[in-house]
């Protein structure tokens, strides 16, 4: 009986830390299978959290003198750093070029959100050249009409679900087209922006959250179609919106490999879910063709606009 009590005490003291460290390692590895299955892809998005928890576990174990046990979370942290190093090098991080800056504000307003005043105030305060809003329905369209004095050019596609959009621009837009992707036929915006004496191709999108196999396929097909639009563009081009995927995902890295994207800065500016900071991940993103250079990306303030997303403000340059 004594041996049982001693074993129980040992497990009570050591198993939680060991099991937690093992779980972090397993989830990190499972995420790398995200290119094959929707459920595995879910694990990939939280690599930043796995890394932070692994560092905390290392500190806790070292403080308790358990150096041997600290090897497991240290291995997880090192593995994530390797994935970060590999992931960052899949994209082009074009050095800052000569040219004028273009600012782009991406907002998922949340269709059922009624705090339109905060959204209008945010847009006016940020004063971006281009605003891409998603989850726009007829009510949201009406409640943002007052912005026409600042943004004379608009492109709107309204729906009763969460996949309508509205583009606001200070610069002339032309060649407006609504693209439909995947078997779900979800819409994306495609248009030309006349800016600083040149043309840019702009794509705006809100993809399906990948919470089932069917929706995972739809999101991936949507992203692949958008990537192909970028590849075929004859002018500098950008894709911006709620892509419902993080840079950690092997799906994202495979589809957008070789495009201009600031991997590290995106990881440092998570956008969802606003109501749960411990689970914040970056899914409101901007991807561009290689000649486009990055200046900055940040969370636009005030970020509390009644949505479950935080707005993302991007500044880019086009040579």
C-alpha positions as MATLAB code, in Angstrom:
seq = 'XXXXXXXXXXXXXXXXXXXXXXXXXXXXXXXXXXXXXXXXXXXXXXXXXXXXXXXXXXXXXXXXXXXXXXXXXXXXXXXXXXXXXXXXXXXXXXXXXXXXXXXXXXXXXXXXXXXXXXXXXXXXXXXXXXXXXXXXXXXXXXXXXXXXXXXXXXXXXXXXXXXXXXXXXXXXXXXXXXXXXXXXXXXXXXXXXXXXXXXXXXXXXXXXXXXXXXXXXXXXXXXXXXXXXXXXXXXXXXXXXXXXXXXXXXXXXXXXXXXXXXXXXXXXXXXXXXXXXXXXXXXXXXXXXXXXXXXXXXXXXXXXXXXXXXXXXXXXXXX';
ca = [
       0.000    0.000    0.000;
       2.884    2.350    0.798;
       4.341    2.002   -2.703;
       0.976    2.991   -4.194;
       0.818    6.164   -2.096;
       4.391    7.043   -3.055;
       3.675    6.460   -6.765;
       0.505    8.551   -6.589;
       2.444   11.379   -4.958;
       5.147   11.178   -7.627;
       2.612   11.333  -10.466;
       0.762   14.196   -8.806;
       3.970   16.227   -8.629;
       5.480   15.417  -12.026;
       2.875   14.148  -14.466;
       1.005   17.441  -15.071;
       4.140   19.255  -16.260;
       5.345   16.271  -18.269;
       1.923   15.659  -19.820;
       1.523   19.335  -20.665;
       4.960   19.498  -22.274;
       4.262   16.330  -24.232;
       0.908   17.712  -25.387;
       2.597   20.877  -26.683;
       5.078   18.797  -28.679;
       2.348   16.556  -30.095;
       0.149   19.515  -31.104;
       3.117   21.229  -32.760;
       3.811   18.127  -34.847;
       0.140   17.533  -35.641;
      -0.102   21.044  -37.078;
       2.419   20.126  -39.763;
      -0.114   17.660  -41.122;
      -2.509   20.505  -41.854;
      -1.925   20.210  -45.587;
      -3.551   16.764  -45.477;
      -6.529   17.130  -43.126;
      -8.696   19.954  -41.836;
      -8.529   18.854  -38.190;
      -4.735   18.745  -38.192;
      -4.642   22.205  -39.764;
      -6.402   23.615  -36.693;
      -3.386   22.726  -34.538;
      -1.004   24.701  -36.764;
      -2.522   28.108  -36.022;
      -1.516   28.244  -32.346;
       2.236   27.683  -32.650;
       2.922   31.039  -30.985;
       0.975   29.913  -27.911;
       2.794   26.557  -27.902;
       6.120   28.401  -27.965;
       5.232   30.722  -25.073;
       3.909   27.849  -22.960;
       7.041   25.813  -23.700;
       9.266   28.672  -22.525;
       7.197   28.963  -19.339;
       7.486   25.209  -18.781;
      11.265   25.371  -19.208;
      11.510   28.139  -16.620;
       9.243   26.304  -14.183;
      11.140   23.032  -14.461;
      14.549   24.681  -14.156;
      13.362   26.601  -11.104;
      12.413   23.272   -9.524;
      15.755   21.717  -10.448;
      14.264   19.308  -13.009;
      16.736   19.850  -15.804;
      16.101   16.479  -17.386;
      12.386   17.124  -17.743;
      13.069   20.556  -19.247;
      14.451   18.838  -22.353;
      10.940   18.102  -23.635;
       9.574   21.694  -23.684;
      12.990   22.912  -24.878;
      12.711   20.533  -27.829;
       9.246   21.892  -28.625;
      10.457   25.501  -28.486;
      13.420   24.716  -30.748;
      11.179   22.881  -33.202;
       8.834   25.871  -33.429;
      11.805   28.172  -34.042;
      12.842   25.901  -36.911;
       9.302   26.042  -38.346;
       9.383   29.848  -37.995;
      12.758   30.038  -39.780;
      11.569   27.794  -42.609;
       8.192   29.540  -42.874;
       9.675   33.024  -43.064;
      11.944   31.989  -45.925;
       9.056   30.738  -48.011;
       8.045   34.358  -48.648;
       9.671   37.384  -50.227;
      10.346   40.191  -47.753;
      11.158   42.900  -50.279;
      13.464   45.601  -48.955;
      11.978   49.078  -48.641;
      11.955   50.662  -52.095;
      11.700   54.166  -53.446;
       8.124   55.230  -53.999;
       4.979   56.471  -52.330;
       3.317   54.677  -49.460;
      -0.115   53.090  -49.798;
      -2.045   52.407  -46.592;
      -4.646   49.642  -46.435;
      -7.061   49.066  -43.552;
      -8.687   45.618  -43.242;
     -11.789   45.314  -41.047;
     -14.100   42.401  -40.337;
     -16.998   44.380  -38.878;
     -18.935   41.287  -37.659;
     -22.310   41.239  -39.358;
     -24.364   41.193  -36.147;
     -22.325   44.012  -34.595;
     -24.372   47.204  -34.099;
     -21.533   49.514  -33.063;
     -21.239   51.225  -36.434;
     -20.222   54.496  -34.784;
     -16.985   52.939  -33.500;
     -16.220   51.534  -36.941;
     -16.803   54.912  -38.605;
     -14.651   56.657  -35.992;
     -11.869   54.118  -36.529;
     -11.907   54.585  -40.301;
     -11.854   58.370  -39.986;
      -9.029   58.294  -37.444;
      -6.837   55.879  -39.424;
      -7.414   57.790  -42.681;
      -6.131   54.917  -44.851;
      -5.981   55.180  -48.634;
      -8.001   51.998  -49.019;
     -10.423   50.253  -46.653;
     -11.522   46.639  -47.099;
     -14.542   45.700  -44.977;
     -16.076   42.229  -44.823;
     -19.287   40.793  -43.334;
     -21.130   43.743  -44.858;
     -24.906   43.474  -45.142;
     -27.516   46.042  -46.157;
     -27.622   47.603  -42.670;
     -23.855   48.017  -42.561;
     -23.904   49.547  -46.024;
     -26.431   52.169  -44.893;
     -24.546   52.917  -41.683;
     -21.281   53.625  -43.501;
     -22.667   55.882  -46.254;
     -21.539   58.983  -44.318;
     -17.935   58.068  -45.163;
     -18.544   58.986  -48.807;
     -17.234   62.497  -48.198;
     -13.820   61.007  -47.339;
     -13.946   58.010  -49.652;
     -15.626   59.000  -52.928;
     -14.935   55.645  -54.599;
     -16.715   52.487  -53.488;
     -17.210   48.867  -54.493;
     -19.993   47.016  -52.688;
     -21.327   43.477  -52.821;
     -24.050   42.907  -50.228;
     -25.285   39.601  -48.869;
     -27.517   38.512  -46.010;
     -24.842   36.120  -44.699;
     -21.292   36.930  -43.529;
     -19.689   37.124  -46.969;
     -20.642   40.543  -48.266;
     -17.949   43.193  -48.678;
     -17.476   46.922  -49.115;
     -14.392   48.703  -50.428;
     -13.780   52.390  -49.688;
     -11.094   54.268  -51.588;
      -9.679   57.771  -51.817;
      -8.386   56.918  -55.276;
     -10.295   56.027  -58.410;
     -11.200   52.381  -58.850;
     -12.188   50.707  -62.103;
     -12.696   47.304  -63.724;
     -14.797   46.122  -60.798;
     -15.484   42.415  -60.794;
     -16.974   39.990  -58.281;
     -15.181   36.652  -58.431;
     -16.778   33.465  -57.115;
     -14.603   30.681  -55.756;
     -14.815   27.025  -54.716;
     -17.948   24.894  -54.720;
     -19.514   27.365  -52.266;
     -19.208   30.238  -54.784;
     -18.058   32.719  -52.149;
     -17.389   36.213  -53.532;
     -14.161   38.186  -53.709;
     -13.547   41.732  -54.902;
     -11.288   42.346  -57.887;
     -10.592   45.834  -59.215;
      -7.957   48.219  -60.485;
      -6.797   51.065  -58.253;
      -5.488   54.173  -60.000;
      -2.847   55.449  -57.625;
       0.099   57.827  -58.013;
      -0.079   57.646  -61.799;
      -0.023   53.854  -61.924;
      -2.420   50.935  -61.715;
      -2.591   48.337  -58.970;
      -4.680   45.180  -58.944;
      -6.558   44.739  -55.672;
      -8.185   41.534  -54.451;
     -10.345   41.542  -51.330;
     -11.644   38.372  -49.735;
     -13.336   36.661  -46.822;
     -12.825   32.913  -46.958;
     -14.807   30.174  -45.252;
     -13.680   29.212  -41.716;
     -12.183   25.729  -42.046;
     -14.175   23.937  -39.344;
     -15.042   20.849  -41.400;
     -13.535   18.905  -44.282;
     -15.875   20.521  -46.805;
     -15.185   24.034  -45.539;
     -11.437   23.339  -45.369;
     -11.492   22.354  -49.035;
     -13.574   25.434  -49.893;
     -11.182   27.772  -48.083;
      -8.140   26.189  -49.698;
      -9.695   26.344  -53.180;
     -10.625   29.977  -52.563;
      -7.057   30.844  -51.543;
      -5.569   28.916  -54.466;
      -7.795   30.829  -56.890;
      -6.727   34.144  -55.365;
      -3.057   33.163  -55.514;
      -3.494   32.353  -59.199;
      -5.038   35.799  -59.755;
      -1.936   37.326  -58.155;
       0.378   35.233  -60.321;
      -1.413   36.267  -63.508;
      -1.513   39.976  -62.636;
       0.216   42.200  -65.174;
       0.600   45.017  -62.636;
       1.601   45.037  -58.945;
      -1.157   43.333  -56.972;
      -2.279   42.748  -53.397;
      -4.727   40.447  -51.651;
      -6.243   41.684  -48.391;
      -9.007   40.531  -46.079;
     -10.096   37.939  -43.553;
      -8.399   34.852  -44.971;
      -9.310   32.562  -42.049;
      -5.829   31.063  -41.975;
      -2.583   31.942  -40.201;
       0.967   32.157  -41.581;
       1.854   29.106  -39.447;
      -0.403   26.883  -41.552;
       1.413   24.680  -44.088;
      -1.555   25.312  -46.394;
      -0.909   29.073  -46.344;
       2.821   28.595  -46.814;
       2.371   26.252  -49.775;
      -0.195   28.432  -51.557;
       1.559   31.781  -51.108;
       5.180   30.686  -51.287;
       7.226   33.241  -53.216;
       4.842   36.164  -52.656;
       5.643   39.312  -50.690;
       4.563   38.773  -47.090;
       5.940   39.841  -43.712;
       5.754   36.566  -41.776;
       7.202   37.775  -38.480;
       5.284   41.051  -38.335;
       2.020   39.220  -39.006;
       2.688   36.856  -36.097;
       3.256   39.868  -33.832;
      -0.090   41.463  -34.743;
      -2.851   38.877  -34.175;
      -6.389   39.913  -35.055;
      -8.776   37.213  -33.797;
     -10.555   36.487  -31.459;
     -10.717   39.954  -29.913;
     -12.575   38.666  -26.840;
      -9.952   36.012  -25.949;
      -6.391   37.438  -25.964;
      -4.763   34.150  -24.922;
      -5.904   32.607  -28.210;
      -5.143   35.563  -30.499;
      -4.033   34.528  -33.989;
      -3.411   36.575  -37.178;
      -6.021   35.763  -39.834;
      -6.672   39.241  -41.309;
      -3.749   39.433  -43.703;
      -2.244   41.146  -46.730;
      -0.245   39.262  -49.377;
       1.322   40.939  -52.416;
       3.255   40.243  -55.577;
       7.051   40.204  -55.091;
       7.771   43.746  -56.320;
       5.636   45.225  -53.531;
       7.686   46.127  -50.449;
       6.553   46.211  -46.836;
       6.756   49.262  -44.595;
       4.684   48.203  -41.587;
       1.714   46.307  -40.202;
      -0.047   47.118  -36.941;
      -3.345   46.808  -35.138;
      -5.439   49.898  -35.837;
      -6.583   51.763  -32.742;
      -9.077   51.998  -31.226;
      -9.378   48.264  -31.897;
     -12.488   47.780  -29.747;
     -15.151   48.259  -32.418;
     -17.670   45.643  -31.281;
     -16.310   42.997  -33.627;
     -14.631   39.701  -32.797;
     -11.730   40.839  -35.033;
      -9.146   43.532  -34.448;
      -8.593   45.779  -37.494;
      -5.240   45.475  -39.293;
      -3.490   48.514  -40.804;
      -0.874   47.863  -43.509;
       1.546   50.216  -45.224;
       3.255   49.095  -48.435;
       5.324   50.640  -51.219;
       5.209   49.980  -54.945;
       8.268   50.883  -57.056;
];
